Coordinates of C-alpha atoms and ligand atoms in Angstrom, one line a residue:
M1 CA -33.6 6.4 -71.9
E2 CA -31.1 4.2 -73.5
P3 CA -32.3 2.6 -76.8
K4 CA -32.7 -1.4 -76.8
P5 CA -29.3 -3.0 -77.4
H6 CA -30.1 -5.5 -80.7
M7 CA -29.4 -8.9 -79.1
L8 CA -26.9 -9.8 -82.4
N9 CA -25.3 -6.7 -81.6
L10 CA -24.2 -7.8 -78.4
S11 CA -20.8 -10.0 -77.5
Q12 CA -20.0 -12.8 -75.3
A13 CA -19.3 -9.9 -73.0
D14 CA -22.0 -8.0 -73.8
L15 CA -24.4 -10.2 -73.0
Q16 CA -22.4 -11.1 -69.8
A17 CA -22.1 -7.8 -68.6
L18 CA -26.0 -6.8 -69.6
L19 CA -26.7 -10.4 -67.3
Q20 CA -24.8 -9.1 -64.3
E21 CA -26.8 -6.0 -64.8
W22 CA -30.3 -7.6 -64.5
G23 CA -28.9 -10.0 -61.4
E24 CA -28.5 -13.0 -62.8
P25 CA -26.2 -15.4 -62.3
A26 CA -23.2 -16.0 -64.8
Y27 CA -24.2 -19.4 -66.6
R28 CA -27.3 -17.9 -67.7
A29 CA -25.7 -15.6 -70.2
R30 CA -23.7 -18.6 -71.6
Q31 CA -27.1 -20.5 -72.3
I32 CA -28.1 -17.6 -73.7
Y33 CA -25.6 -17.0 -75.7
R34 CA -25.5 -20.8 -76.8
H35 CA -29.2 -20.5 -77.8
L36 CA -28.2 -17.6 -80.1
Y37 CA -25.3 -19.2 -81.9
V38 CA -25.9 -23.1 -81.2
N39 CA -28.7 -23.1 -81.1
L40 CA -30.0 -20.1 -83.7
A41 CA -32.5 -19.6 -81.4
T42 CA -34.7 -16.4 -83.0
D43 CA -36.7 -15.5 -79.8
P44 CA -36.9 -15.9 -76.4
A45 CA -39.9 -18.4 -76.1
A46 CA -37.6 -21.1 -77.7
M47 CA -35.2 -20.7 -74.7
T48 CA -37.0 -23.1 -72.4
D49 CA -34.1 -23.9 -69.9
L50 CA -35.1 -20.2 -68.7
P51 CA -36.8 -19.3 -65.9
K52 CA -40.0 -17.5 -66.8
A53 CA -39.1 -14.1 -66.0
L54 CA -36.3 -14.3 -67.8
R55 CA -37.6 -15.0 -70.8
E56 CA -40.3 -12.1 -70.4
R57 CA -37.4 -9.4 -69.1
L58 CA -35.2 -10.4 -72.1
T59 CA -38.6 -9.7 -74.6
T60 CA -39.1 -6.8 -73.3
D61 CA -36.0 -4.9 -73.0
V62 CA -34.0 -6.8 -75.7
D63 CA -34.6 -5.8 -79.6
W64 CA -35.3 -8.8 -81.5
A65 CA -36.4 -8.0 -84.9
G66 CA -34.9 -9.4 -87.3
L67 CA -33.5 -8.6 -91.1
R68 CA -36.8 -8.8 -92.9
L69 CA -37.0 -11.2 -95.4
Q70 CA -38.1 -10.2 -98.2
R71 CA -37.8 -13.4 -100.9
T72 CA -35.9 -16.1 -101.5
L73 CA -34.7 -17.0 -105.0
S74 CA -33.7 -20.5 -105.6
C75 CA -31.8 -22.1 -108.8
D76 CA -29.3 -25.2 -109.4
D77 CA -31.5 -27.9 -108.2
G78 CA -31.9 -26.0 -104.7
L79 CA -28.3 -26.0 -103.8
T80 CA -27.6 -21.9 -104.8
R81 CA -30.3 -19.5 -102.9
K82 CA -30.3 -15.5 -102.5
A83 CA -31.9 -14.0 -99.9
L84 CA -33.3 -10.6 -100.3
F85 CA -33.5 -8.8 -97.1
S86 CA -34.0 -5.1 -96.1
V87 CA -33.0 -3.8 -92.6
S88 CA -35.7 -1.6 -90.8
T89 CA -34.3 1.7 -92.8
G90 CA -36.0 -0.8 -96.2
A91 CA -32.4 -0.7 -97.2
P92 CA -31.8 -3.9 -99.2
A93 CA -29.3 -6.6 -98.3
E94 CA -29.0 -9.7 -99.9
S95 CA -27.3 -13.3 -99.6
V96 CA -26.6 -16.0 -101.3
L97 CA -26.0 -19.5 -100.5
M98 CA -24.1 -22.2 -102.3
V99 CA -24.6 -25.3 -101.5
Y100 CA -21.4 -28.0 -102.9
P101 CA -20.7 -31.8 -102.1
D102 CA -18.0 -31.7 -100.4
R103 CA -19.0 -27.8 -99.0
A104 CA -21.7 -25.0 -98.2
T105 CA -20.6 -21.1 -98.8
V106 CA -22.6 -17.9 -97.5
C107 CA -21.8 -15.3 -99.1
V108 CA -22.8 -12.6 -97.0
S109 CA -23.4 -8.2 -97.5
S110 CA -21.4 -6.2 -95.2
Q111 CA -22.9 -2.8 -96.4
S112 CA -26.4 -1.5 -98.2
G113 CA -25.2 -0.3 -101.5
C114 CA -21.6 0.6 -102.0
L115 CA -19.5 3.9 -102.2
M116 CA -17.0 2.0 -103.9
R117 CA -19.1 2.2 -107.9
C118 CA -16.7 0.1 -109.9
T119 CA -18.4 0.6 -113.3
F120 CA -19.2 -3.3 -113.7
C121 CA -21.0 -4.0 -110.2
A122 CA -24.2 -3.2 -110.0
T123 CA -23.6 -2.9 -106.4
G124 CA -21.8 -0.2 -107.5
R125 CA -24.6 1.7 -108.9
L126 CA -26.8 1.9 -106.3
G127 CA -24.8 4.2 -104.4
L128 CA -24.0 3.5 -100.1
L129 CA -27.4 3.0 -99.0
G130 CA -26.3 1.8 -95.3
Q131 CA -24.4 0.4 -93.0
L132 CA -25.0 -2.9 -91.8
T133 CA -25.0 -4.0 -87.8
T134 CA -22.8 -6.3 -86.4
G135 CA -26.0 -7.6 -86.3
Q136 CA -26.8 -7.6 -89.3
I137 CA -23.6 -9.0 -90.9
V138 CA -24.0 -12.2 -88.3
E139 CA -27.6 -12.5 -88.6
Q140 CA -27.4 -13.4 -92.7
V141 CA -25.0 -16.3 -91.7
L142 CA -27.5 -17.6 -89.3
W143 CA -29.6 -18.3 -92.1
A144 CA -27.9 -19.8 -94.7
E145 CA -27.1 -22.1 -91.2
R146 CA -30.6 -22.2 -90.5
E147 CA -31.4 -22.9 -94.5
L148 CA -29.3 -25.7 -94.6
R149 CA -30.4 -27.2 -91.0
S150 CA -34.0 -27.4 -92.7
M151 CA -32.8 -28.6 -96.3
R152 CA -31.1 -31.7 -94.1
E153 CA -34.0 -32.2 -92.3
R154 CA -36.2 -32.7 -95.6
P155 CA -35.4 -36.2 -97.3
P156 CA -34.6 -37.3 -99.6
S157 CA -33.5 -35.2 -101.9
H158 CA -30.8 -33.1 -99.5
D159 CA -30.3 -35.9 -96.7
Q160 CA -26.0 -35.5 -97.7
V161 CA -25.9 -31.6 -97.7
H162 CA -22.9 -30.1 -95.4
L163 CA -23.7 -27.6 -92.7
L164 CA -21.8 -24.8 -92.9
T165 CA -17.9 -24.3 -93.7
N166 CA -17.2 -21.3 -95.9
V167 CA -18.4 -17.3 -95.2
V168 CA -17.2 -15.0 -97.9
F169 CA -18.1 -11.2 -97.8
M170 CA -18.3 -11.0 -100.8
G171 CA -21.7 -10.0 -101.1
M172 CA -22.9 -6.2 -101.4
G173 CA -20.8 -3.1 -100.2
E174 CA -17.3 -2.7 -98.8
P175 CA -16.2 -4.3 -95.9
F176 CA -13.2 -2.8 -94.7
N177 CA -15.5 0.5 -95.3
N178 CA -17.4 -1.0 -92.3
Y179 CA -14.6 -2.4 -90.5
D180 CA -15.3 -2.4 -87.3
A181 CA -18.8 -3.7 -87.3
W182 CA -17.1 -6.3 -90.2
W183 CA -14.3 -7.1 -87.8
A184 CA -16.9 -8.0 -84.8
A185 CA -19.0 -10.3 -87.0
V186 CA -16.3 -12.3 -87.9
E187 CA -15.2 -12.4 -84.2
R188 CA -18.5 -13.6 -83.2
L189 CA -19.1 -16.4 -85.8
H190 CA -15.4 -17.5 -85.0
D191 CA -16.4 -17.6 -81.3
P192 CA -15.8 -21.2 -80.3
Q193 CA -18.4 -21.3 -77.6
G194 CA -20.7 -20.0 -79.9
F195 CA -21.2 -20.1 -83.8
N196 CA -17.5 -21.8 -83.5
M197 CA -16.6 -21.6 -87.6
G198 CA -12.5 -21.7 -88.3
A199 CA -10.4 -18.0 -89.0
R200 CA -9.4 -19.8 -92.1
N201 CA -12.9 -20.3 -93.2
F202 CA -13.9 -16.5 -93.9
T203 CA -12.5 -15.2 -97.2
V204 CA -12.9 -11.3 -97.3
S205 CA -12.8 -9.2 -100.1
T206 CA -12.3 -6.0 -101.0
V207 CA -11.6 -3.1 -103.6
G208 CA -7.9 -2.1 -102.2
L209 CA -8.6 -0.3 -99.1
V210 CA -5.0 0.0 -98.3
P211 CA -5.8 1.2 -94.5
G212 CA -8.2 -1.9 -94.1
I213 CA -5.1 -4.3 -95.6
R214 CA -2.6 -2.9 -93.2
R215 CA -5.5 -3.2 -89.8
L216 CA -5.9 -6.9 -91.4
A217 CA -2.3 -7.9 -91.3
A218 CA -2.5 -7.0 -87.2
A219 CA -5.3 -8.7 -86.9
T220 CA -5.9 -11.8 -84.5
L221 CA -7.5 -14.2 -86.5
P222 CA -6.4 -15.3 -89.8
V223 CA -8.8 -15.1 -91.9
N224 CA -8.2 -15.1 -95.8
L225 CA -7.3 -12.1 -98.0
A226 CA -9.3 -11.2 -102.0
I227 CA -7.8 -8.2 -103.4
S228 CA -10.3 -7.1 -106.2
L229 CA -7.1 -6.0 -109.0
H230 CA -9.1 -6.0 -112.3
A231 CA -5.9 -4.2 -114.1
P232 CA -2.4 -4.3 -114.6
N233 CA -2.3 -0.9 -115.1
D234 CA -3.7 2.5 -113.3
A235 CA -4.9 3.7 -116.4
L236 CA -7.1 0.8 -116.6
R237 CA -7.6 0.0 -113.1
S238 CA -9.3 3.9 -112.8
S239 CA -11.3 4.0 -115.0
L240 CA -12.6 0.7 -114.1
M241 CA -12.4 1.4 -110.5
P242 CA -12.5 5.2 -109.1
V243 CA -11.0 4.0 -105.8
N244 CA -7.9 3.4 -107.8
K245 CA -7.1 6.7 -107.8
A246 CA -6.9 7.0 -104.2
F247 CA -4.7 4.0 -103.6
P248 CA -3.0 3.2 -106.9
I249 CA -1.8 -0.3 -107.6
A250 CA 2.0 0.5 -106.4
D251 CA -0.1 1.7 -103.1
L252 CA -1.7 -1.6 -103.0
L253 CA 0.5 -3.9 -104.0
A254 CA 3.0 -2.7 -101.3
A255 CA 0.4 -3.2 -98.4
T256 CA -0.4 -6.5 -99.9
R257 CA 3.8 -7.5 -99.8
D258 CA 4.0 -6.3 -96.0
Y259 CA 0.5 -8.1 -95.0
I260 CA 1.9 -11.3 -96.6
A261 CA 5.5 -10.5 -95.2
K262 CA 3.8 -10.2 -91.7
T263 CA 1.5 -12.8 -92.0
R264 CA 2.9 -15.6 -94.5
R265 CA -0.6 -15.8 -95.4
R266 CA -1.5 -16.1 -99.6
V267 CA -3.3 -13.2 -101.2
S268 CA -5.5 -13.9 -103.7
F269 CA -6.1 -11.7 -106.4
E270 CA -9.2 -11.1 -108.2
Y271 CA -9.3 -10.0 -111.5
V272 CA -13.0 -9.0 -113.7
L273 CA -12.9 -10.1 -117.1
L274 CA -14.2 -7.4 -119.7
E275 CA -14.9 -8.0 -123.5
G276 CA -11.8 -6.1 -125.0
K277 CA -10.8 -4.0 -121.6
N278 CA -8.9 -5.9 -119.7
D279 CA -9.0 -9.6 -121.0
L280 CA -5.9 -9.4 -123.8
P281 CA -3.4 -11.1 -124.3
A282 CA -1.0 -7.9 -123.5
H283 CA -3.2 -7.3 -120.3
A284 CA -2.3 -11.0 -119.1
E285 CA 1.2 -10.6 -120.1
E286 CA 1.4 -7.2 -118.0
L287 CA -0.3 -8.6 -115.1
A288 CA 1.9 -11.2 -115.0
T289 CA 5.0 -9.4 -115.8
L290 CA 3.9 -6.7 -112.0
L291 CA 2.9 -10.0 -110.3
R292 CA 6.1 -11.4 -110.7
S293 CA 8.0 -8.0 -110.0
Q294 CA 7.0 -8.1 -106.5
Y295 CA 9.2 -11.6 -106.0
P296 CA 13.0 -12.6 -106.5
P297 CA 12.0 -15.3 -109.8
D298 CA 13.3 -18.0 -107.6
Q299 CA 10.4 -17.7 -105.0
T300 CA 7.1 -19.5 -104.9
M301 CA 4.8 -16.7 -105.4
L302 CA 2.2 -16.1 -102.4
F303 CA 0.3 -14.6 -104.5
H304 CA -3.1 -16.0 -106.6
V305 CA -5.0 -14.6 -109.2
N306 CA -8.7 -16.2 -109.6
L307 CA -9.9 -15.3 -112.9
I308 CA -13.8 -13.7 -112.8
P309 CA -16.1 -14.1 -116.0
W310 CA -18.1 -11.0 -115.7
N311 CA -21.7 -11.1 -114.9
P312 CA -23.6 -9.0 -117.1
V313 CA -25.1 -6.5 -115.3
P314 CA -28.7 -4.6 -117.1
G315 CA -27.5 -1.2 -118.1
A316 CA -23.7 -1.4 -118.4
P317 CA -21.7 -0.7 -121.7
L318 CA -19.6 -4.0 -121.2
E319 CA -19.2 -7.2 -122.4
R320 CA -18.5 -11.0 -121.1
S321 CA -15.5 -12.4 -122.2
H322 CA -16.1 -15.1 -124.6
R323 CA -14.7 -18.5 -123.4
A324 CA -11.6 -18.3 -125.7
R325 CA -10.3 -15.6 -123.6
V326 CA -11.1 -16.4 -120.4
L327 CA -8.6 -19.6 -121.1
A328 CA -5.8 -17.9 -123.4
F329 CA -5.4 -14.9 -120.6
Q330 CA -4.8 -18.3 -118.1
D331 CA -2.8 -19.8 -120.3
I332 CA -0.5 -16.8 -120.1
L333 CA -0.7 -16.3 -116.6
E334 CA 0.8 -20.2 -115.9
A335 CA 3.0 -20.3 -118.8
R336 CA 4.4 -17.1 -116.8
R337 CA 4.6 -19.2 -113.2
V338 CA 1.9 -17.1 -111.7
P339 CA -1.3 -19.5 -109.9
C340 CA -4.6 -19.1 -111.0
T341 CA -7.6 -19.9 -111.4
V342 CA -11.1 -19.9 -113.2
R343 CA -14.1 -18.9 -110.1
V344 CA -16.6 -21.5 -111.3
E345 CA -20.1 -19.3 -111.2
R346 CA -23.7 -19.6 -109.2
G347 CA -26.9 -18.4 -109.2
S348 CA -26.2 -16.3 -112.6
E349 CA -29.9 -17.0 -113.3
I350 CA -31.6 -15.6 -109.9
A351 CA -29.2 -13.0 -109.9
A352 CA -27.2 -13.9 -107.4
A353 CA -23.7 -14.1 -109.3
C354 CA -20.7 -11.8 -108.1
G355 CA -21.2 -8.5 -108.5
Q356 CA -24.9 -8.2 -109.4
L357 CA -26.5 -7.9 -106.0
A358 CA -28.6 -4.4 -106.6
G359 CA -31.6 -5.0 -104.5
M360 CA -34.3 -6.2 -105.9
A361 CA -37.1 -5.2 -104.4
Q362 CA -36.1 -1.8 -104.1
D363 CA -36.3 -1.3 -107.7
E364 CA -39.1 -3.8 -108.1
A365 CA -40.8 -0.9 -105.7
A366 CA -39.9 1.9 -107.8
T367 CA -41.2 0.7 -110.4
T368 CA -44.6 0.1 -108.9
P369 CA -46.7 3.1 -109.6
A370 CA -48.0 4.9 -107.1
E371 CA -51.9 4.5 -105.8
Ligands
SAH1 N1 -16.4 -5.1 -102.6 C1 -15.2 -6.1 -101.9 C2 -16.4 -6.9 -102.2 C3 -17.5 -6.6 -103.5 S1 -17.6 -7.8 -104.5 C4 -14.2 -6.1 -103.2 O1 -14.5 -4.9 -104.2 O2 -13.7 -6.7 -103.1 C5 -16.6 -10.0 -104.9 C6 -16.4 -9.5 -106.4 O3 -17.3 -9.4 -106.8 C7 -15.0 -8.5 -106.6 O4 -13.7 -8.7 -107.1 C8 -15.7 -7.8 -107.5 O5 -15.1 -6.8 -108.2 C9 -16.6 -8.6 -108.2 N2 -17.4 -8.0 -108.9 C10 -18.2 -7.2 -109.0 N3 -19.2 -7.0 -109.6 C11 -19.3 -8.0 -111.0 C12 -20.0 -8.4 -111.7 N4 -21.0 -8.5 -112.0 N5 -19.5 -10.1 -112.4 C13 -17.8 -10.6 -111.8 N6 -18.0 -10.4 -110.6 C14 -18.2 -8.9 -110.1

């Protein structure tokens, strides 16, 4: 017998095919799809406009088991929330919801753990624990939207809360190392007949997997691309990011240039600032020279540098750059006409900041003495 399909792993077309197999009229699939992605139902029992027999069949023949929510943590007066989930194998996945006055962003995981082993990243220390399915990626976003809806129902504190405006694939994992499942999640969440999130409201961040960048350049939806650069030369980048040995800076920038030529979309480079390692004025100069060399001097750059103050990871022999260094770095880039911003931090006190997602429950379980 075939294993039951998971409801959130079915695209709208898959759901239609399944219901057709069951001999149901086509509009039933549309109804169910709306329940899932517009009403955010988690269970057929809530779909009261379906015949009882169909609800029963949905319950028995489809897998509805969700990610297990292990814990939620919040800070910033409830405006930053982290969810720690586990998948059926027990592997962790974490998501962070950030509510701002004019928008709400969720940062989701594309894998449990990560294979890339960047030295400064907490997730990198776990190694790859498992791929997430499309449904598991989608479900993190649905969690965030449900949180926002329930915040709105609890006035007066948060009655002005926005519903979800942005999804960033910057949680655990490397999206391009789980490309198909990740892309299907983007398509699902974008579907105007369902969750209806605009393509430009998605941002994917990659460690710099060149084949993924090339694939995205040919993709049908214009999602935003961010690339983790973190160093202006190969020696330094390889010491921080082992992936640089496979895809060195020249190859990465060539793929980025092609991506921009094809899409005409701006790419942002992420640059985590590590005290004394990659944050000196000479590094800023070298970075400016590197990026400017990609363009004729008179042309506007379709690059943007996003400076990220490093969020400390326990046990990593690194330090966070001092504020003055961060600002000096920014000044140098700006003087060389390289557009740049410093990322505003959220969630550091609940280990929800960039690169801090490391499966806390798993760590805790591992340190609990056996009975
Ligand atoms: N695998 C993707 C997404 C990972 S996380 C990638 O590498 O881009 C998103 C961003 O957070 C990346 O730029 C990553 O390098 C950065 N990051 C990782 N650890 C961090 C830390 N401790 N502090 C600040 N940023 C970090």
